[in-house]
Coordinates of C-alpha atoms in Angstrom, one line a residue:
M170 CA 60.1 54.0 158.8
T171 CA 58.6 56.7 156.4
Y172 CA 55.2 58.4 157.1
N173 CA 53.9 60.1 153.7
Q174 CA 50.5 61.4 152.9
S175 CA 50.0 61.2 149.2
I176 CA 48.9 64.9 148.9
R177 CA 50.2 66.9 145.9
P178 CA 50.4 70.7 146.3
F179 CA 48.0 72.8 144.6
N180 CA 49.9 75.5 142.7
D181 CA 47.8 76.5 139.9
F182 CA 47.7 80.0 141.2
W183 CA 48.1 81.5 144.7
M184 CA 45.3 82.3 146.9
N185 CA 46.4 82.2 150.7
C186 CA 47.9 79.4 152.9
V187 CA 44.2 78.0 154.0
S188 CA 42.8 77.9 150.5
N189 CA 46.0 76.4 148.6
T190 CA 46.3 73.8 151.5
V191 CA 42.6 72.6 151.6
Y192 CA 42.5 72.6 147.7
S193 CA 45.8 70.6 147.7
I194 CA 43.9 67.8 149.9
A195 CA 40.7 68.1 148.0
V196 CA 42.1 67.8 144.3
S197 CA 44.6 65.1 145.6
N198 CA 41.5 63.0 146.6
D199 CA 39.0 64.0 143.8
S200 CA 40.4 66.1 140.6
S201 CA 36.9 67.6 140.1
Y202 CA 37.7 70.0 143.0
R203 CA 40.2 71.7 140.9
T204 CA 37.4 73.4 139.0
A205 CA 36.1 74.7 142.6
A206 CA 39.3 76.5 143.1
Y207 CA 38.8 78.4 140.2
L208 CA 35.5 80.0 141.2
N209 CA 35.4 83.4 142.3
H210 CA 35.2 83.1 146.1
Y211 CA 37.1 86.1 146.9
T212 CA 36.8 89.6 148.0
Y213 CA 38.9 92.8 147.8
Q214 CA 40.1 94.1 151.3
V215 CA 41.6 97.3 152.6
A216 CA 44.2 96.3 155.2
V217 CA 46.3 98.6 157.6
D218 CA 49.6 97.5 158.9
P219 CA 49.3 99.9 161.1
S220 CA 50.8 103.1 159.5
F221 CA 50.0 102.1 155.8
T222 CA 46.8 101.3 154.2
Y223 CA 47.1 98.8 151.2
L224 CA 44.9 96.8 149.1
T225 CA 44.7 93.0 149.1
M226 CA 42.4 90.2 148.2
D227 CA 41.0 87.6 150.7
H228 CA 39.3 84.3 150.1
P229 CA 37.1 84.1 153.1
L230 CA 36.1 80.8 154.7
K231 CA 32.6 82.1 154.7
Y232 CA 32.7 81.6 150.8
Q233 CA 35.2 78.7 150.7
N234 CA 33.1 76.8 153.1
E235 CA 30.6 76.5 150.4
V236 CA 33.1 74.0 148.8
F237 CA 35.0 72.8 151.8
N238 CA 31.9 71.6 153.6
D239 CA 31.4 68.9 151.0
F240 CA 34.5 67.0 151.9
I241 CA 35.7 68.3 155.3
R242 CA 34.0 66.7 158.3
E243 CA 35.7 68.9 161.0
W244 CA 38.8 71.0 161.9
E245 CA 39.5 69.3 165.2
P246 CA 41.7 71.3 167.6
Y247 CA 44.8 69.3 168.9
Y248 CA 47.1 70.2 171.8
F249 CA 50.5 68.4 172.0
R250 CA 51.4 66.4 174.8
N251 CA 54.8 68.0 175.2
T252 CA 55.2 71.4 173.3
Q253 CA 58.9 71.2 173.8
A254 CA 59.1 67.9 171.6
I255 CA 56.4 68.0 169.1
G256 CA 58.1 66.0 166.3
E257 CA 57.6 62.4 167.7
E258 CA 53.9 63.2 168.2
I259 CA 53.4 64.6 164.6
G260 CA 55.2 61.4 163.5
E261 CA 52.4 59.4 165.3
L262 CA 49.6 61.6 163.8
L263 CA 51.0 61.0 160.4
D264 CA 51.4 57.2 160.9
S265 CA 47.7 57.1 162.0
G266 CA 46.7 58.8 158.8
Q267 CA 45.9 62.1 160.3
L268 CA 46.4 65.5 158.4
P269 CA 48.2 67.7 161.1
V270 CA 48.1 71.6 160.4
V271 CA 50.7 73.2 162.8
H272 CA 51.1 76.9 163.9
V273 CA 54.6 78.1 162.9
D274 CA 56.5 81.3 162.9
L275 CA 57.5 82.0 159.2
F276 CA 60.7 84.0 160.4
H277 CA 62.0 80.4 161.1
W278 CA 60.2 78.2 158.6
I279 CA 60.7 78.1 155.0
P280 CA 64.2 79.4 153.2
N281 CA 63.8 81.7 150.5
S282 CA 60.1 83.0 151.5
L283 CA 59.5 86.6 152.0
A284 CA 59.3 86.2 155.8
W285 CA 62.3 84.1 156.4
K286 CA 64.8 85.6 158.9
Q287 CA 63.0 89.1 158.0
Y288 CA 59.4 89.1 159.6
H289 CA 57.6 87.4 162.3
W290 CA 54.5 86.3 160.4
Y291 CA 52.5 83.4 161.6
H292 CA 50.3 80.8 160.0
Y293 CA 49.4 77.2 159.7
S294 CA 51.3 74.8 157.7
L295 CA 50.2 71.3 156.7
I296 CA 52.6 68.5 157.7
T297 CA 52.3 65.7 155.0
G298 CA 55.1 63.3 155.8
Y299 CA 58.0 62.2 157.8
D300 CA 61.4 60.5 156.5
A301 CA 62.9 59.0 159.6
E302 CA 65.8 57.8 157.6
R303 CA 66.8 61.3 156.5
S304 CA 65.2 63.0 159.6
V305 CA 63.1 65.5 157.7
Y306 CA 59.5 66.3 157.7
R307 CA 57.5 66.8 154.4
V308 CA 55.5 70.0 154.5
L309 CA 53.3 72.2 152.1
D310 CA 53.9 75.8 152.2
D311 CA 55.3 78.6 150.0
D312 CA 58.2 80.5 149.0
I313 CA 58.8 83.2 146.1
N314 CA 58.6 80.3 143.8
G315 CA 55.2 79.2 144.8
F316 CA 53.3 76.8 146.8
R317 CA 55.2 73.3 147.1
D318 CA 56.6 70.6 148.8
F319 CA 59.3 71.3 151.2
E320 CA 61.7 69.3 153.7
V321 CA 62.1 70.7 157.1
P322 CA 64.4 69.2 159.7
P323 CA 63.1 68.6 163.2
E324 CA 65.2 71.3 164.9
R325 CA 63.5 74.1 162.6
L326 CA 60.1 72.5 163.0
Q327 CA 60.4 72.9 166.8
E328 CA 62.0 76.4 166.6
A329 CA 59.2 77.8 164.3
F330 CA 56.6 76.3 166.5
L331 CA 58.1 77.6 170.0
S332 CA 58.2 81.0 168.4
S333 CA 54.5 81.0 167.2
Q334 CA 51.9 83.0 168.7
T335 CA 50.2 79.9 170.4
E336 CA 53.4 79.5 172.5
N337 CA 54.2 83.1 172.9
N338 CA 50.9 85.2 172.9
P339 CA 48.4 84.5 175.8
A340 CA 45.8 86.4 174.0
Y341 CA 45.9 84.1 171.0
Q342 CA 42.9 81.7 171.1
E343 CA 43.5 79.4 168.3
P344 CA 45.0 75.9 168.9
P345 CA 48.5 74.9 168.3
C346 CA 47.5 72.3 165.7
S347 CA 44.3 71.2 163.9
L348 CA 43.5 68.0 162.4
I349 CA 41.6 68.1 159.2
R350 CA 39.1 65.3 159.0
L351 CA 37.6 64.3 155.7
K352 CA 34.3 62.7 155.2
D353 CA 34.4 59.0 154.7
Q354 CA 32.8 59.6 151.1
I355 CA 34.0 62.6 149.3
P356 CA 31.4 63.4 146.5
P357 CA 32.7 64.8 143.0
Y358 CA 32.6 68.6 142.8
E359 CA 29.5 69.7 140.8
F360 CA 30.0 73.0 139.1
K361 CA 26.9 75.4 139.1
L362 CA 26.9 78.3 136.8
S363 CA 24.5 80.0 139.5
D364 CA 27.5 80.1 142.0
L365 CA 29.7 81.8 139.6
S366 CA 27.1 84.2 138.8
R367 CA 26.1 85.0 142.5
H368 CA 29.7 85.9 143.2
A369 CA 30.3 87.9 140.0
E370 CA 27.3 90.0 140.8
R371 CA 28.7 90.4 144.7
L372 CA 32.2 91.5 143.3
I373 CA 30.4 94.0 140.8
E374 CA 28.8 95.6 143.7
E375 CA 32.0 95.4 145.9
L376 CA 34.1 97.0 143.3
D377 CA 31.4 99.7 142.8
N378 CA 31.7 100.6 146.5
L379 CA 35.2 100.2 147.1
Q380 CA 36.9 103.5 148.2
T381 CA 40.2 104.1 146.4
E382 CA 41.3 107.5 147.5
H383 CA 42.8 106.1 150.6
L384 CA 44.5 103.2 149.2
W385 CA 48.4 102.7 149.8
E386 CA 48.1 106.0 152.1
G387 CA 50.1 106.6 155.1
T388 CA 53.9 107.2 156.1
P389 CA 55.5 104.0 157.2
E390 CA 57.9 104.4 160.2
P391 CA 61.5 104.5 158.8
D392 CA 62.2 100.8 160.5
K393 CA 58.9 99.8 159.2
F394 CA 59.4 101.1 155.6
E395 CA 60.6 97.8 154.1
E396 CA 58.0 95.7 155.8
S397 CA 55.2 98.0 154.7
M398 CA 56.3 97.7 151.1
T399 CA 56.5 93.8 151.5
N400 CA 52.8 93.8 153.0
G401 CA 51.6 96.0 150.0
L402 CA 53.6 93.8 147.5
V403 CA 52.0 90.4 148.9
G404 CA 48.5 92.2 148.6
V405 CA 49.1 93.1 145.0
N406 CA 50.7 89.8 144.2
I407 CA 47.5 87.9 145.3
I408 CA 45.4 90.2 143.0
E409 CA 47.8 89.5 140.1
S410 CA 47.8 85.6 140.9
R411 CA 44.0 85.6 141.0
Q412 CA 43.8 86.6 137.4
T413 CA 45.6 83.2 136.5
G414 CA 42.7 81.4 138.6
N415 CA 40.2 83.6 136.5
R416 CA 41.7 82.6 133.4
L417 CA 41.5 79.1 134.3
M418 CA 37.9 79.3 135.2
L419 CA 37.2 81.0 132.0
R420 CA 38.8 78.1 130.2
Y421 CA 36.7 75.7 131.9
L422 CA 33.6 77.6 131.0
L423 CA 34.7 77.5 127.3
D424 CA 35.5 73.6 127.6
A425 CA 32.1 73.0 129.5
G426 CA 30.1 74.8 126.8
F427 CA 29.1 78.0 128.8
I428 CA 30.7 80.4 126.5
R429 CA 31.6 80.7 122.7
E430 CA 35.2 80.5 121.4
A431 CA 34.9 84.3 120.2
D432 CA 33.7 85.3 123.6
F433 CA 36.4 83.4 125.3
Q434 CA 39.1 85.0 123.2
T435 CA 37.9 88.7 124.2
L436 CA 37.4 87.9 128.0
D437 CA 40.7 86.0 128.3
K438 CA 42.7 88.9 126.5
E439 CA 41.0 91.2 129.1
L440 CA 42.3 88.9 131.9
E441 CA 45.8 88.9 130.4
E442 CA 46.0 92.5 130.3
L443 CA 44.5 92.8 134.0
A444 CA 47.3 90.4 135.1
L445 CA 49.9 92.6 133.2
G446 CA 48.6 95.7 134.7
W447 CA 49.0 94.1 138.3
F448 CA 52.3 92.9 137.4
K449 CA 53.3 96.6 136.6
A450 CA 51.6 97.7 140.0
K451 CA 53.6 95.0 141.8
N452 CA 56.9 96.4 140.5
V453 CA 56.0 99.7 141.9
F454 CA 56.4 98.1 145.4
I455 CA 59.5 96.0 144.3
K456 CA 61.4 99.4 143.4
A457 CA 60.4 100.9 146.6
K458 CA 61.4 97.9 149.0
F459 CA 64.8 97.8 147.4
S460 CA 65.2 101.7 147.0
L461 CA 68.2 103.0 148.8
K462 CA 66.2 106.5 149.4
R463 CA 63.0 104.5 150.8
R464 CA 60.8 106.2 148.3
F465 CA 57.3 104.8 147.3
N466 CA 55.5 106.4 144.2
R467 CA 51.9 106.2 145.6
D468 CA 50.8 108.3 142.4
Q469 CA 52.2 106.0 139.9
L470 CA 50.4 102.9 141.8
L471 CA 47.0 104.7 142.0
T472 CA 47.4 105.5 138.3
L473 CA 47.8 101.9 137.5
A474 CA 45.7 100.2 139.9
V475 CA 42.4 102.4 140.0
P476 CA 41.9 101.8 136.3
L477 CA 42.4 97.9 136.9
L478 CA 39.6 97.8 139.3
S479 CA 37.3 99.3 137.0
R480 CA 38.3 97.0 134.3
E481 CA 37.7 94.0 136.4
R482 CA 34.3 95.3 137.2
S483 CA 33.5 95.3 133.5
F484 CA 34.9 92.2 133.2
W485 CA 32.4 90.5 135.4
A486 CA 29.6 92.4 133.9
A487 CA 30.6 91.3 130.5
L488 CA 30.7 87.7 131.6
L489 CA 27.4 87.6 133.1
E490 CA 26.0 88.9 129.9
T491 CA 27.9 86.5 127.7
T492 CA 26.9 83.6 129.7
G493 CA 23.4 84.5 130.3
A494 CA 24.5 83.8 134.1
A495 CA 22.2 86.4 135.5
A496 CA 19.1 84.5 133.8
A497 CA 20.6 81.3 135.0
L498 CA 20.9 82.6 138.7
S499 CA 17.1 83.7 138.8
K500 CA 15.9 80.4 137.6
E501 CA 18.1 78.1 140.0
S502 CA 17.6 80.3 143.1

């Protein structure tokens, strides 16, 4: 018997494992939620790994839940009856129409991913189906080629789960599995210009206050150099990918009549150049990661990245002016 959820991966651009997973579910149920994914529900974040400070981008649930709460009823914790043999139980969940999200160690999970056989990184992965004839589970996850469908054999599923924090870290408080329960009726997503405006104003303020002088600072331990460079690379990759999301958002604004063609062309060109700039910044980490001398050119990265942050701030200000979004915000709030 084959269990299968009709969920297609959301791969328009990369946010994080939670957001791409949930938007896969949402868009598969109602295509209007694709526009919701394009909203500027993100924030810049300075992270430490712990000997190296790097810039990344987060899509916090406190913002994403503004959309998720429209179609998700609850995230129900689930505890396996037998943690040494979770495959059969996952099959039962799938057979009953559940959406199980399982905690796994990425070291053992998806070949050709950044963590595969290199780093013990942990996250939750959505299991969408099980093919009993071929003895493989269908999962949504990402590798270096994007967020996609993958096939995982039972042995790898079990190994990745048993290596996860839920099974090895007594201090870890999250459940080994969560079931995403959807509302009985999922309303279409309704775009509001005031939502985009509010987050644009927030991003302008955050970028004004972002302290850049300590970014990518520190001296990673020799045995942690490659991992630190990978963390920095992942952070910049999310920022670069978000420019694709912003361009899709801008295209929606044009198609919906919120901006004129000439303004679209000007703003879209700016986003294209931002994406190119972050691509160049990403290459600084790629060169360092594979450098035999283990050298990281921080000055080059700062020279590239700091102006990009300023340009994004200017982009949001220009978009607010172009759409008259600030006025719309004051009327709707």
